[in-house]
Amino acid sequence: MKKWIDLRSDTVTRPTPAMRRVMAEAEVGDDVFGEDPTVNALQERVAKSLGKEMALFVPSGTMANQLAIKSHTHAGDEVVIETTSHPYNFEGGGGAVLSAIQFHCLKGVRGILDASQIEEAIRPDDHHFPVTRLICLENTHNRGGGAIYPIEKMAEIHRLAKSKGLLIHLDGARLWNASVATGIRPHEYGQWADSVSVCLSKGLGAPIGSLVAGSKEFIHRVHRFRKMFGGGMRQVGIIASAGLYALDHHMDRLKEDHQNAKRLAVGLKELKGVSLDPRHVETNIVIFDVMETGKTASQIAETMKGQNVLIHPFGKTQIRLVTHLDVTEEDIETALKTFKKVLG
Ligand code: TLP
């Protein structure tokens, strides 16, 4: 079989044989009745690790974010968010359709906002304006190239939010990457948000599954909307078990992904026409510009594919690479050699 080096996303990982064995043997029950012991164990564990009262298992990161937005807001509310964020760009316009909110987008630095920017965006209490209700943050920031939200900035945004009576949702699809990279524990990040979503199906390598965590009262609302959105699942311990396995066995190794991403960035920087700053690569995502190669990102992706290396064009001249469980150090060297060949 052809060996692909797939750097398109950390979502492409396949469950390992050991993970599959755990899944096959998982104890299950009907989770819509709250009777799946494996799901319950996963929810308790993740809630505790994020410093929240409760967590709820959902199929995807998108559903986790959309449920959080729905549960925090009312129709017509405004949600302050960074302009390149996932909920605004990559969730099919769900905020408008499912929650009837409008996003108020602010431009950050690699996805990171300052409290002062947010403060300026908060609407005065005047009947002309929508009600500012929620702030969404993303850590790590996908479009920001896996940038880590500095925890002091989160704390400052939290202080602002509380002084203005606003809520904060943290899209923590890759919060575990941030935590492993900085040594800051998930609950330390979690304390600066009212709700947190996390994904098991990214760097941790589970085949499916995300969780949304927050207060009991918040999760009660999320639970109702999860049913409404069709996300109530049955003997879902089969997949929750993969998540528990991943938390036990795939967390510490995230640092290897970070090292591999750094190695990629340093190697790419040497190539003609490639523009990136390896210092910006903090976790497992590398985004770089290829404008000066005279080729488009899609053209490069096509040629790389012919050489068995899959990459993700992120706009006309930008490429995103993501390292993960199924990419070895040796694969990184092969990918770099291939880039060298393709970019001349
Ligand atoms: N991101 C995917 C694509 O949708 C771009 C990827 O390959 O990175 N929040 C963040 C920060 C994400 O990066 C993603 C997935 C999600 C939420 C949504 O998760 P899923 O794919 O489980 O709905």
mmCIF file of C-alpha atoms and ligand atoms in Angstrom:
data_model
loop_
_atom_site.group_PDB
_atom_site.id
_atom_site.type_symbol
_atom_site.label_atom_id
_atom_site.label_comp_id
_atom_site.label_asym_id
_atom_site.label_seq_id
_atom_site.Cartn_x
_atom_site.Cartn_y
_atom_site.Cartn_z
ATOM 1 C CA MET A 1 0.000 0.000 0.000
ATOM 2 C CA LYS A 2 1.167 3.516 -0.840
ATOM 3 C CA LYS A 3 2.556 5.322 2.218
ATOM 4 C CA TRP A 4 1.041 8.756 2.468
ATOM 5 C CA ILE A 5 2.479 11.446 4.670
ATOM 6 C CA ASP A 6 -0.690 13.268 5.588
ATOM 7 C CA LEU A 7 -0.031 16.738 6.969
ATOM 8 C CA ARG A 8 -3.463 18.174 6.158
ATOM 9 C CA SER A 9 -4.782 17.997 9.703
ATOM 10 C CA ASP A 10 -4.422 16.221 13.032
ATOM 11 C CA THR A 11 -7.986 14.992 12.432
ATOM 12 C CA VAL A 12 -6.729 12.360 9.952
ATOM 13 C CA THR A 13 -5.256 10.006 12.568
ATOM 14 C CA ARG A 14 -6.638 6.490 12.733
ATOM 15 C CA PRO A 15 -7.243 4.630 15.971
ATOM 16 C CA THR A 16 -4.258 2.506 16.968
ATOM 17 C CA PRO A 17 -4.691 -1.290 17.419
ATOM 18 C CA ALA A 18 -4.565 -0.831 21.218
ATOM 19 C CA MET A 19 -7.237 1.870 21.061
ATOM 20 C CA ARG A 20 -9.423 -0.357 18.917
ATOM 21 C CA ARG A 21 -9.138 -3.180 21.457
ATOM 22 C CA VAL A 22 -10.267 -0.867 24.238
ATOM 23 C CA MET A 23 -13.191 0.278 22.067
ATOM 24 C CA ALA A 24 -14.259 -3.281 21.342
ATOM 25 C CA GLU A 25 -14.366 -4.111 25.018
ATOM 26 C CA ALA A 26 -15.930 -0.871 26.303
ATOM 27 C CA GLU A 27 -18.742 -1.133 28.813
ATOM 28 C CA VAL A 28 -21.775 0.630 27.327
ATOM 29 C CA GLY A 29 -25.370 1.670 28.040
ATOM 30 C CA ASP A 30 -27.941 4.028 26.570
ATOM 31 C CA ASP A 31 -26.394 7.480 26.939
ATOM 32 C CA VAL A 32 -29.653 9.298 26.194
ATOM 33 C CA PHE A 33 -30.814 7.739 29.501
ATOM 34 C CA GLY A 34 -27.468 8.800 31.017
ATOM 35 C CA GLU A 35 -26.653 5.107 31.474
ATOM 36 C CA ASP A 36 -23.419 4.699 29.596
ATOM 37 C CA PRO A 37 -20.746 4.206 32.286
ATOM 38 C CA THR A 38 -17.862 4.884 29.897
ATOM 39 C CA VAL A 39 -19.357 8.168 28.694
ATOM 40 C CA ASN A 40 -20.069 9.150 32.285
ATOM 41 C CA ALA A 41 -16.479 8.405 33.270
ATOM 42 C CA LEU A 42 -15.147 10.460 30.356
ATOM 43 C CA GLN A 43 -17.446 13.396 31.124
ATOM 44 C CA GLU A 44 -16.448 13.410 34.803
ATOM 45 C CA ARG A 45 -12.779 13.179 33.997
ATOM 46 C CA VAL A 46 -12.812 15.989 31.439
ATOM 47 C CA ALA A 47 -14.981 18.270 33.611
ATOM 48 C CA LYS A 48 -12.561 17.800 36.491
ATOM 49 C CA SER A 49 -9.495 18.393 34.350
ATOM 50 C CA LEU A 50 -10.989 21.654 33.050
ATOM 51 C CA GLY A 51 -12.051 22.739 36.543
ATOM 52 C CA LYS A 52 -15.741 22.698 35.589
ATOM 53 C CA GLU A 53 -18.770 21.203 37.335
ATOM 54 C CA MET A 54 -19.922 19.127 34.393
ATOM 55 C CA ALA A 55 -19.095 18.157 30.819
ATOM 56 C CA LEU A 56 -21.160 16.654 28.018
ATOM 57 C CA PHE A 57 -19.938 14.348 25.259
ATOM 58 C CA VAL A 58 -20.846 15.470 21.725
ATOM 59 C CA PRO A 59 -19.934 14.212 18.244
ATOM 60 C CA SER A 60 -17.805 17.127 17.044
ATOM 61 C CA GLY A 61 -15.974 20.284 17.967
ATOM 62 C CA THR A 62 -18.381 22.189 15.777
ATOM 63 C CA MET A 63 -21.362 20.915 17.745
ATOM 64 C CA ALA A 64 -19.578 21.679 21.019
ATOM 65 C CA ASN A 65 -18.973 25.302 19.980
ATOM 66 C CA GLN A 66 -22.448 25.772 18.540
ATOM 67 C CA LEU A 67 -24.099 24.306 21.633
ATOM 68 C CA ALA A 68 -22.090 26.639 23.827
ATOM 69 C CA ILE A 69 -23.055 29.670 21.738
ATOM 70 C CA LYS A 70 -26.706 28.582 21.735
ATOM 71 C CA SER A 71 -26.747 27.984 25.484
ATOM 72 C CA HIS A 72 -25.112 31.306 26.360
ATOM 73 C CA THR A 73 -27.076 33.648 24.071
ATOM 74 C CA HIS A 74 -30.504 34.843 22.944
ATOM 75 C CA ALA A 75 -31.551 35.668 19.383
ATOM 76 C CA GLY A 76 -30.152 39.045 18.298
ATOM 77 C CA ASP A 77 -27.238 38.998 20.739
ATOM 78 C CA GLU A 78 -23.753 39.863 19.613
ATOM 79 C CA VAL A 79 -20.786 37.544 20.057
ATOM 80 C CA VAL A 80 -17.318 39.108 20.020
ATOM 81 C CA ILE A 81 -14.844 36.892 18.217
ATOM 82 C CA GLU A 82 -11.554 36.999 16.360
ATOM 83 C CA THR A 83 -12.002 37.354 12.627
ATOM 84 C CA THR A 84 -10.067 34.188 11.674
ATOM 85 C CA SER A 85 -11.666 32.020 14.380
ATOM 86 C CA HIS A 86 -13.169 28.599 13.782
ATOM 87 C CA PRO A 87 -16.775 29.270 14.906
ATOM 88 C CA TYR A 88 -16.967 32.311 12.628
ATOM 89 C CA ASN A 89 -15.324 30.810 9.534
ATOM 90 C CA PHE A 90 -15.607 27.050 9.528
ATOM 91 C CA GLU A 91 -18.884 26.077 11.138
ATOM 92 C CA GLY A 92 -21.197 26.605 8.194
ATOM 93 C CA GLY A 93 -22.673 29.862 9.462
ATOM 94 C CA GLY A 94 -24.109 27.951 12.433
ATOM 95 C CA GLY A 95 -24.065 30.972 14.741
ATOM 96 C CA ALA A 96 -26.575 32.781 12.528
ATOM 97 C CA VAL A 97 -28.776 29.766 11.802
ATOM 98 C CA LEU A 98 -28.821 27.889 15.101
ATOM 99 C CA SER A 99 -28.574 30.763 17.586
ATOM 100 C CA ALA A 100 -29.627 33.784 15.498
ATOM 101 C CA ILE A 101 -26.661 35.716 16.886
ATOM 102 C CA GLN A 102 -24.416 38.087 15.023
ATOM 103 C CA PHE A 103 -20.663 37.941 15.291
ATOM 104 C CA HIS A 104 -18.670 41.084 15.973
ATOM 105 C CA CYS A 105 -15.274 40.271 14.497
ATOM 106 C CA LEU A 106 -12.004 41.750 15.684
ATOM 107 C CA LYS A 107 -8.613 41.296 14.068
ATOM 108 C CA GLY A 108 -6.089 39.708 16.388
ATOM 109 C CA VAL A 109 -2.394 38.967 16.142
ATOM 110 C CA ARG A 110 -2.237 35.335 15.022
ATOM 111 C CA GLY A 111 -5.724 34.975 16.444
ATOM 112 C CA ILE A 112 -4.966 36.527 19.818
ATOM 113 C CA LEU A 113 -7.033 39.501 21.019
ATOM 114 C CA ASP A 114 -6.279 42.132 23.617
ATOM 115 C CA ALA A 115 -8.765 43.010 26.338
ATOM 116 C CA SER A 116 -8.613 46.665 25.201
ATOM 117 C CA GLN A 117 -9.845 45.714 21.697
ATOM 118 C CA ILE A 118 -12.718 43.766 23.167
ATOM 119 C CA GLU A 119 -13.586 46.590 25.523
ATOM 120 C CA GLU A 120 -14.007 48.940 22.574
ATOM 121 C CA ALA A 121 -16.291 46.462 20.838
ATOM 122 C CA ILE A 122 -18.737 46.147 23.733
ATOM 123 C CA ARG A 123 -21.991 47.881 22.809
ATOM 124 C CA PRO A 124 -23.404 50.612 24.996
ATOM 125 C CA ASP A 125 -26.768 49.928 26.614
ATOM 126 C CA ASP A 126 -28.796 51.714 23.949
ATOM 127 C CA HIS A 127 -31.828 50.410 22.092
ATOM 128 C CA HIS A 128 -30.118 50.955 18.720
ATOM 129 C CA PHE A 129 -27.520 48.292 19.380
ATOM 130 C CA PRO A 130 -27.488 44.552 19.720
ATOM 131 C CA VAL A 131 -26.706 43.234 23.192
ATOM 132 C CA THR A 132 -23.095 42.121 23.571
ATOM 133 C CA ARG A 133 -23.411 38.802 25.412
ATOM 134 C CA LEU A 134 -20.507 36.481 24.746
ATOM 135 C CA ILE A 135 -16.792 36.526 23.940
ATOM 136 C CA CYS A 136 -15.333 33.525 22.085
ATOM 137 C CA LEU A 137 -11.638 32.725 22.370
ATOM 138 C CA GLU A 138 -9.665 29.944 20.663
ATOM 139 C CA ASN A 139 -6.670 28.224 22.279
ATOM 140 C CA THR A 140 -4.611 27.117 20.446
ATOM 141 C CA HIS A 141 -5.631 29.262 17.524
ATOM 142 C CA ASN A 142 -5.961 27.229 14.347
ATOM 143 C CA ARG A 143 -5.741 30.001 11.722
ATOM 144 C CA GLY A 144 -3.242 31.749 13.950
ATOM 145 C CA GLY A 145 -0.854 28.856 13.231
ATOM 146 C CA GLY A 146 -1.437 26.980 16.487
ATOM 147 C CA ALA A 147 -0.729 30.123 18.535
ATOM 148 C CA ILE A 148 -1.124 29.735 22.291
ATOM 149 C CA TYR A 149 -3.313 32.287 24.091
ATOM 150 C CA PRO A 150 -1.077 33.806 26.744
ATOM 151 C CA ILE A 151 -2.829 32.979 30.016
ATOM 152 C CA GLU A 152 -2.383 36.550 31.314
ATOM 153 C CA LYS A 153 -4.327 37.802 28.297
ATOM 154 C CA MET A 154 -7.102 35.329 29.033
ATOM 155 C CA ALA A 155 -7.184 36.460 32.656
ATOM 156 C CA GLU A 156 -7.392 40.092 31.574
ATOM 157 C CA ILE A 157 -10.208 39.364 29.127
ATOM 158 C CA HIS A 158 -11.985 37.470 31.888
ATOM 159 C CA ARG A 159 -11.676 40.437 34.278
ATOM 160 C CA LEU A 160 -13.131 42.685 31.601
ATOM 161 C CA ALA A 161 -15.951 40.255 30.817
ATOM 162 C CA LYS A 162 -16.965 39.898 34.437
ATOM 163 C CA SER A 163 -16.906 43.657 35.008
ATOM 164 C CA LYS A 164 -19.286 44.059 32.040
ATOM 165 C CA GLY A 165 -21.489 41.045 32.777
ATOM 166 C CA LEU A 166 -20.317 39.112 29.696
ATOM 167 C CA LEU A 167 -19.713 35.395 29.258
ATOM 168 C CA ILE A 168 -16.673 33.682 27.730
ATOM 169 C CA HIS A 169 -16.574 30.521 25.667
ATOM 170 C CA LEU A 170 -13.196 28.955 24.970
ATOM 171 C CA ASP A 171 -12.846 26.862 21.826
ATOM 172 C CA GLY A 172 -10.228 24.512 23.207
ATOM 173 C CA ALA A 173 -10.216 22.048 20.320
ATOM 174 C CA ARG A 174 -6.433 21.997 20.804
ATOM 175 C CA LEU A 175 -6.244 23.179 24.417
ATOM 176 C CA TRP A 176 -4.262 20.057 25.281
ATOM 177 C CA ASN A 177 -1.570 21.123 22.833
ATOM 178 C CA ALA A 178 -1.379 24.493 24.579
ATOM 179 C CA SER A 179 -1.196 22.798 27.949
ATOM 180 C CA VAL A 180 1.552 20.351 26.979
ATOM 181 C CA ALA A 181 3.560 23.132 25.311
ATOM 182 C CA THR A 182 3.383 25.528 28.267
ATOM 183 C CA GLY A 183 2.990 23.242 31.271
ATOM 184 C CA ILE A 184 -0.093 25.280 32.210
ATOM 185 C CA ARG A 185 -2.786 22.814 33.322
ATOM 186 C CA PRO A 186 -6.132 22.704 31.470
ATOM 187 C CA HIS A 187 -8.043 23.901 34.564
ATOM 188 C CA GLU A 188 -5.762 26.927 34.813
ATOM 189 C CA TYR A 189 -6.878 27.911 31.313
ATOM 190 C CA GLY A 190 -10.427 26.777 32.116
ATOM 191 C CA GLN A 191 -10.774 29.166 35.058
ATOM 192 C CA TRP A 192 -10.802 32.116 32.637
ATOM 193 C CA ALA A 193 -13.833 30.915 30.655
ATOM 194 C CA ASP A 194 -17.435 30.102 31.522
ATOM 195 C CA SER A 195 -17.447 27.203 29.076
ATOM 196 C CA VAL A 196 -14.762 25.211 27.313
ATOM 197 C CA SER A 197 -14.969 22.850 24.353
ATOM 198 C CA VAL A 198 -12.259 20.242 23.766
ATOM 199 C CA CYS A 199 -11.711 17.695 20.983
ATOM 200 C CA LEU A 200 -10.490 14.129 21.325
ATOM 201 C CA SER A 201 -10.322 13.648 17.577
ATOM 202 C CA LYS A 202 -7.456 16.049 16.904
ATOM 203 C CA GLY A 203 -3.990 15.691 18.422
ATOM 204 C CA LEU A 204 -5.134 12.995 20.837
ATOM 205 C CA GLY A 205 -5.937 10.676 17.956
ATOM 206 C CA ALA A 206 -9.413 9.397 18.901
ATOM 207 C CA PRO A 207 -11.649 8.710 15.895
ATOM 208 C CA ILE A 208 -14.502 10.939 17.070
ATOM 209 C CA GLY A 209 -15.681 12.984 20.000
ATOM 210 C CA SER A 210 -15.604 16.356 21.700
ATOM 211 C CA LEU A 211 -16.854 17.664 25.020
ATOM 212 C CA VAL A 212 -18.303 20.911 26.214
ATOM 213 C CA ALA A 213 -17.797 21.799 29.874
ATOM 214 C CA GLY A 214 -19.169 24.429 32.244
ATOM 215 C CA SER A 215 -21.441 24.944 35.230
ATOM 216 C CA LYS A 216 -24.272 22.492 36.046
ATOM 217 C CA GLU A 217 -26.849 25.023 34.991
ATOM 218 C CA PHE A 218 -25.073 25.677 31.673
ATOM 219 C CA ILE A 219 -24.714 21.962 30.914
ATOM 220 C CA HIS A 220 -28.414 21.484 31.657
ATOM 221 C CA ARG A 221 -29.138 23.899 28.795
ATOM 222 C CA VAL A 222 -26.508 22.312 26.565
ATOM 223 C CA HIS A 223 -28.071 18.896 27.193
ATOM 224 C CA ARG A 224 -31.467 20.109 26.023
ATOM 225 C CA PHE A 225 -30.011 21.675 22.868
ATOM 226 C CA ARG A 226 -27.832 18.636 22.165
ATOM 227 C CA LYS A 227 -31.028 16.604 21.926
ATOM 228 C CA MET A 228 -32.615 19.276 19.724
ATOM 229 C CA PHE A 229 -29.577 19.326 17.405
ATOM 230 C CA GLY A 230 -29.738 15.536 17.078
ATOM 231 C CA GLY A 231 -26.592 14.919 19.074
ATOM 232 C CA GLY A 232 -28.073 12.541 21.667
ATOM 233 C CA MET A 233 -26.276 9.242 21.081
ATOM 234 C CA ARG A 234 -26.857 5.765 22.457
ATOM 235 C CA GLN A 235 -24.206 3.099 23.231
ATOM 236 C CA VAL A 236 -21.590 5.704 22.653
ATOM 237 C CA GLY A 237 -19.163 4.346 25.254
ATOM 238 C CA ILE A 238 -17.592 2.594 22.274
ATOM 239 C CA ILE A 239 -16.169 5.906 21.139
ATOM 240 C CA ALA A 240 -15.886 7.532 24.561
ATOM 241 C CA SER A 241 -13.529 4.667 25.489
ATOM 242 C CA ALA A 242 -11.194 5.789 22.698
ATOM 243 C CA GLY A 243 -11.182 9.243 24.288
ATOM 244 C CA LEU A 244 -10.317 7.856 27.718
ATOM 245 C CA TYR A 245 -7.578 5.773 26.157
ATOM 246 C CA ALA A 246 -6.239 8.822 24.315
ATOM 247 C CA LEU A 247 -6.175 10.915 27.496
ATOM 248 C CA ASP A 248 -4.118 8.186 29.183
ATOM 249 C CA HIS A 249 -1.751 7.350 26.358
ATOM 250 C CA HIS A 250 -1.547 10.149 23.797
ATOM 251 C CA MET A 251 -1.249 13.291 25.893
ATOM 252 C CA ASP A 252 2.447 13.444 26.721
ATOM 253 C CA ARG A 253 3.457 12.557 23.183
ATOM 254 C CA LEU A 254 1.912 15.806 21.878
ATOM 255 C CA LYS A 255 5.322 17.330 22.566
ATOM 256 C CA GLU A 256 6.725 15.138 19.771
ATOM 257 C CA ASP A 257 4.208 16.737 17.396
ATOM 258 C CA HIS A 258 5.378 20.151 18.532
ATOM 259 C CA GLN A 259 9.016 19.226 17.936
ATOM 260 C CA ASN A 260 8.135 17.867 14.501
ATOM 261 C CA ALA A 261 6.272 21.056 13.621
ATOM 262 C CA LYS A 262 9.265 23.143 14.686
ATOM 263 C CA ARG A 263 11.591 20.976 12.604
ATOM 264 C CA LEU A 264 9.298 21.430 9.602
ATOM 265 C CA ALA A 265 9.251 25.188 10.056
ATOM 266 C CA VAL A 266 13.021 25.467 10.397
ATOM 267 C CA GLY A 267 13.526 23.313 7.278
ATOM 268 C CA LEU A 268 10.915 25.155 5.232
ATOM 269 C CA LYS A 269 12.408 28.515 6.077
ATOM 270 C CA GLU A 270 15.541 27.478 4.179
ATOM 271 C CA LEU A 271 13.591 27.027 0.952
ATOM 272 C CA LYS A 272 13.421 29.720 -1.706
ATOM 273 C CA GLY A 273 10.160 31.639 -1.865
ATOM 274 C CA VAL A 274 8.856 30.306 1.459
ATOM 275 C CA SER A 275 7.953 32.897 4.017
ATOM 276 C CA LEU A 276 7.500 31.978 7.672
ATOM 277 C CA ASP A 277 8.930 32.677 11.103
ATOM 278 C CA PRO A 278 9.730 29.414 12.926
ATOM 279 C CA ARG A 279 9.495 31.286 16.240
ATOM 280 C CA HIS A 280 5.759 31.507 15.613
ATOM 281 C CA VAL A 281 5.423 27.729 15.599
ATOM 282 C CA GLU A 282 4.427 27.035 19.197
ATOM 283 C CA THR A 283 2.475 23.789 18.859
ATOM 284 C CA ASN A 284 1.590 21.368 16.025
ATOM 285 C CA ILE A 285 0.531 23.763 13.243
ATOM 286 C CA VAL A 286 2.769 25.392 10.641
ATOM 287 C CA ILE A 287 1.317 28.025 8.317
ATOM 288 C CA PHE A 288 3.512 29.574 5.659
ATOM 289 C CA ASP A 289 3.253 31.747 2.583
ATOM 290 C CA VAL A 290 4.419 30.690 -0.866
ATOM 291 C CA MET A 291 3.654 33.824 -2.868
ATOM 292 C CA GLU A 292 7.282 34.341 -3.801
ATOM 293 C CA THR A 293 7.596 30.884 -5.309
ATOM 294 C CA GLY A 294 5.367 32.138 -8.138
ATOM 295 C CA LYS A 295 3.055 29.152 -7.556
ATOM 296 C CA THR A 296 -0.280 28.980 -5.819
ATOM 297 C CA ALA A 297 -0.854 26.915 -2.699
ATOM 298 C CA SER A 298 -3.176 24.584 -4.652
ATOM 299 C CA GLN A 299 -0.582 23.989 -7.365
ATOM 300 C CA ILE A 300 2.001 23.099 -4.749
ATOM 301 C CA ALA A 301 -0.478 20.843 -2.936
ATOM 302 C CA GLU A 302 -1.214 18.999 -6.199
ATOM 303 C CA THR A 303 2.459 18.419 -6.980
ATOM 304 C CA MET A 304 3.176 17.329 -3.401
ATOM 305 C CA LYS A 305 0.278 14.886 -3.635
ATOM 306 C CA GLY A 306 1.936 13.316 -6.670
ATOM 307 C CA GLN A 307 4.891 12.656 -4.314
ATOM 308 C CA ASN A 308 2.658 11.119 -1.603
ATOM 309 C CA VAL A 309 2.699 14.133 0.712
ATOM 310 C CA LEU A 310 -0.698 15.638 1.505
ATOM 311 C CA ILE A 311 -0.874 19.290 2.551
ATOM 312 C CA HIS A 312 -3.683 21.784 3.047
ATOM 313 C CA PRO A 313 -3.897 24.985 0.968
ATOM 314 C CA PHE A 314 -5.140 27.715 3.300
ATOM 315 C CA GLY A 315 -6.066 30.440 0.845
ATOM 316 C CA LYS A 316 -4.346 31.331 -2.422
ATOM 317 C CA THR A 317 -0.756 31.519 -1.256
ATOM 318 C CA GLN A 318 -0.851 30.008 2.226
ATOM 319 C CA ILE A 319 -0.286 26.407 3.199
ATOM 320 C CA ARG A 320 -1.079 24.741 6.519
ATOM 321 C CA LEU A 321 0.750 21.687 7.817
ATOM 322 C CA VAL A 322 -0.310 19.872 10.972
ATOM 323 C CA THR A 323 1.781 17.259 12.765
ATOM 324 C CA HIS A 324 0.164 14.363 14.635
ATOM 325 C CA LEU A 325 0.304 10.798 15.904
ATOM 326 C CA ASP A 326 0.620 9.241 12.457
ATOM 327 C CA VAL A 327 3.548 11.403 11.335
ATOM 328 C CA THR A 328 7.027 10.311 12.427
ATOM 329 C CA GLU A 329 10.265 12.265 12.624
ATOM 330 C CA GLU A 330 11.389 10.383 9.535
ATOM 331 C CA ASP A 331 8.215 11.459 7.697
ATOM 332 C CA ILE A 332 9.090 15.068 8.499
ATOM 333 C CA GLU A 333 12.497 14.675 6.864
ATOM 334 C CA THR A 334 10.876 13.027 3.823
ATOM 335 C CA ALA A 335 8.279 15.808 3.592
ATOM 336 C CA LEU A 336 11.026 18.436 3.751
ATOM 337 C CA LYS A 337 12.998 16.712 0.990
ATOM 338 C CA THR A 338 9.828 16.600 -1.110
ATOM 339 C CA PHE A 339 9.161 20.307 -0.543
ATOM 340 C CA LYS A 340 12.723 21.021 -1.592
ATOM 341 C CA LYS A 341 12.230 19.070 -4.816
ATOM 342 C CA VAL A 342 8.840 20.616 -5.575
ATOM 343 C CA LEU A 343 9.812 24.204 -4.797
ATOM 344 C CA GLY A 344 13.109 23.826 -6.669
HETATM 345 N N1 TLP B 1 -10.752 22.191 12.489
HETATM 346 C C1 TLP B 1 -10.474 21.456 11.291
HETATM 347 C C2 TLP B 1 -11.109 22.160 10.080
HETATM 348 O O1 TLP B 1 -12.438 22.426 10.330
HETATM 349 C C3 TLP B 1 -10.419 23.421 9.695
HETATM 350 C C4 TLP B 1 -8.994 21.318 11.127
HETATM 351 O O2 TLP B 1 -8.585 20.506 10.279
HETATM 352 O O3 TLP B 1 -8.242 21.990 11.838
HETATM 353 N N2 TLP B 1 -12.354 24.399 16.673
HETATM 354 C C5 TLP B 1 -11.153 24.411 16.099
HETATM 355 C C6 TLP B 1 -10.124 25.368 16.587
HETATM 356 C C7 TLP B 1 -10.866 23.531 15.056
HETATM 357 O O4 TLP B 1 -9.672 23.580 14.471
HETATM 358 C C8 TLP B 1 -11.856 22.624 14.627
HETATM 359 C C9 TLP B 1 -11.607 21.683 13.479
HETATM 360 C C10 TLP B 1 -13.101 22.643 15.258
HETATM 361 C C11 TLP B 1 -13.320 23.559 16.295
HETATM 362 C C12 TLP B 1 -14.250 21.758 14.835
HETATM 363 O O5 TLP B 1 -14.035 20.441 15.138
HETATM 364 P P1 TLP B 1 -14.835 19.285 14.343
HETATM 365 O O6 TLP B 1 -14.077 19.087 13.067
HETATM 366 O O7 TLP B 1 -14.751 18.127 15.285
HETATM 367 O O8 TLP B 1 -16.207 19.756 14.125
#
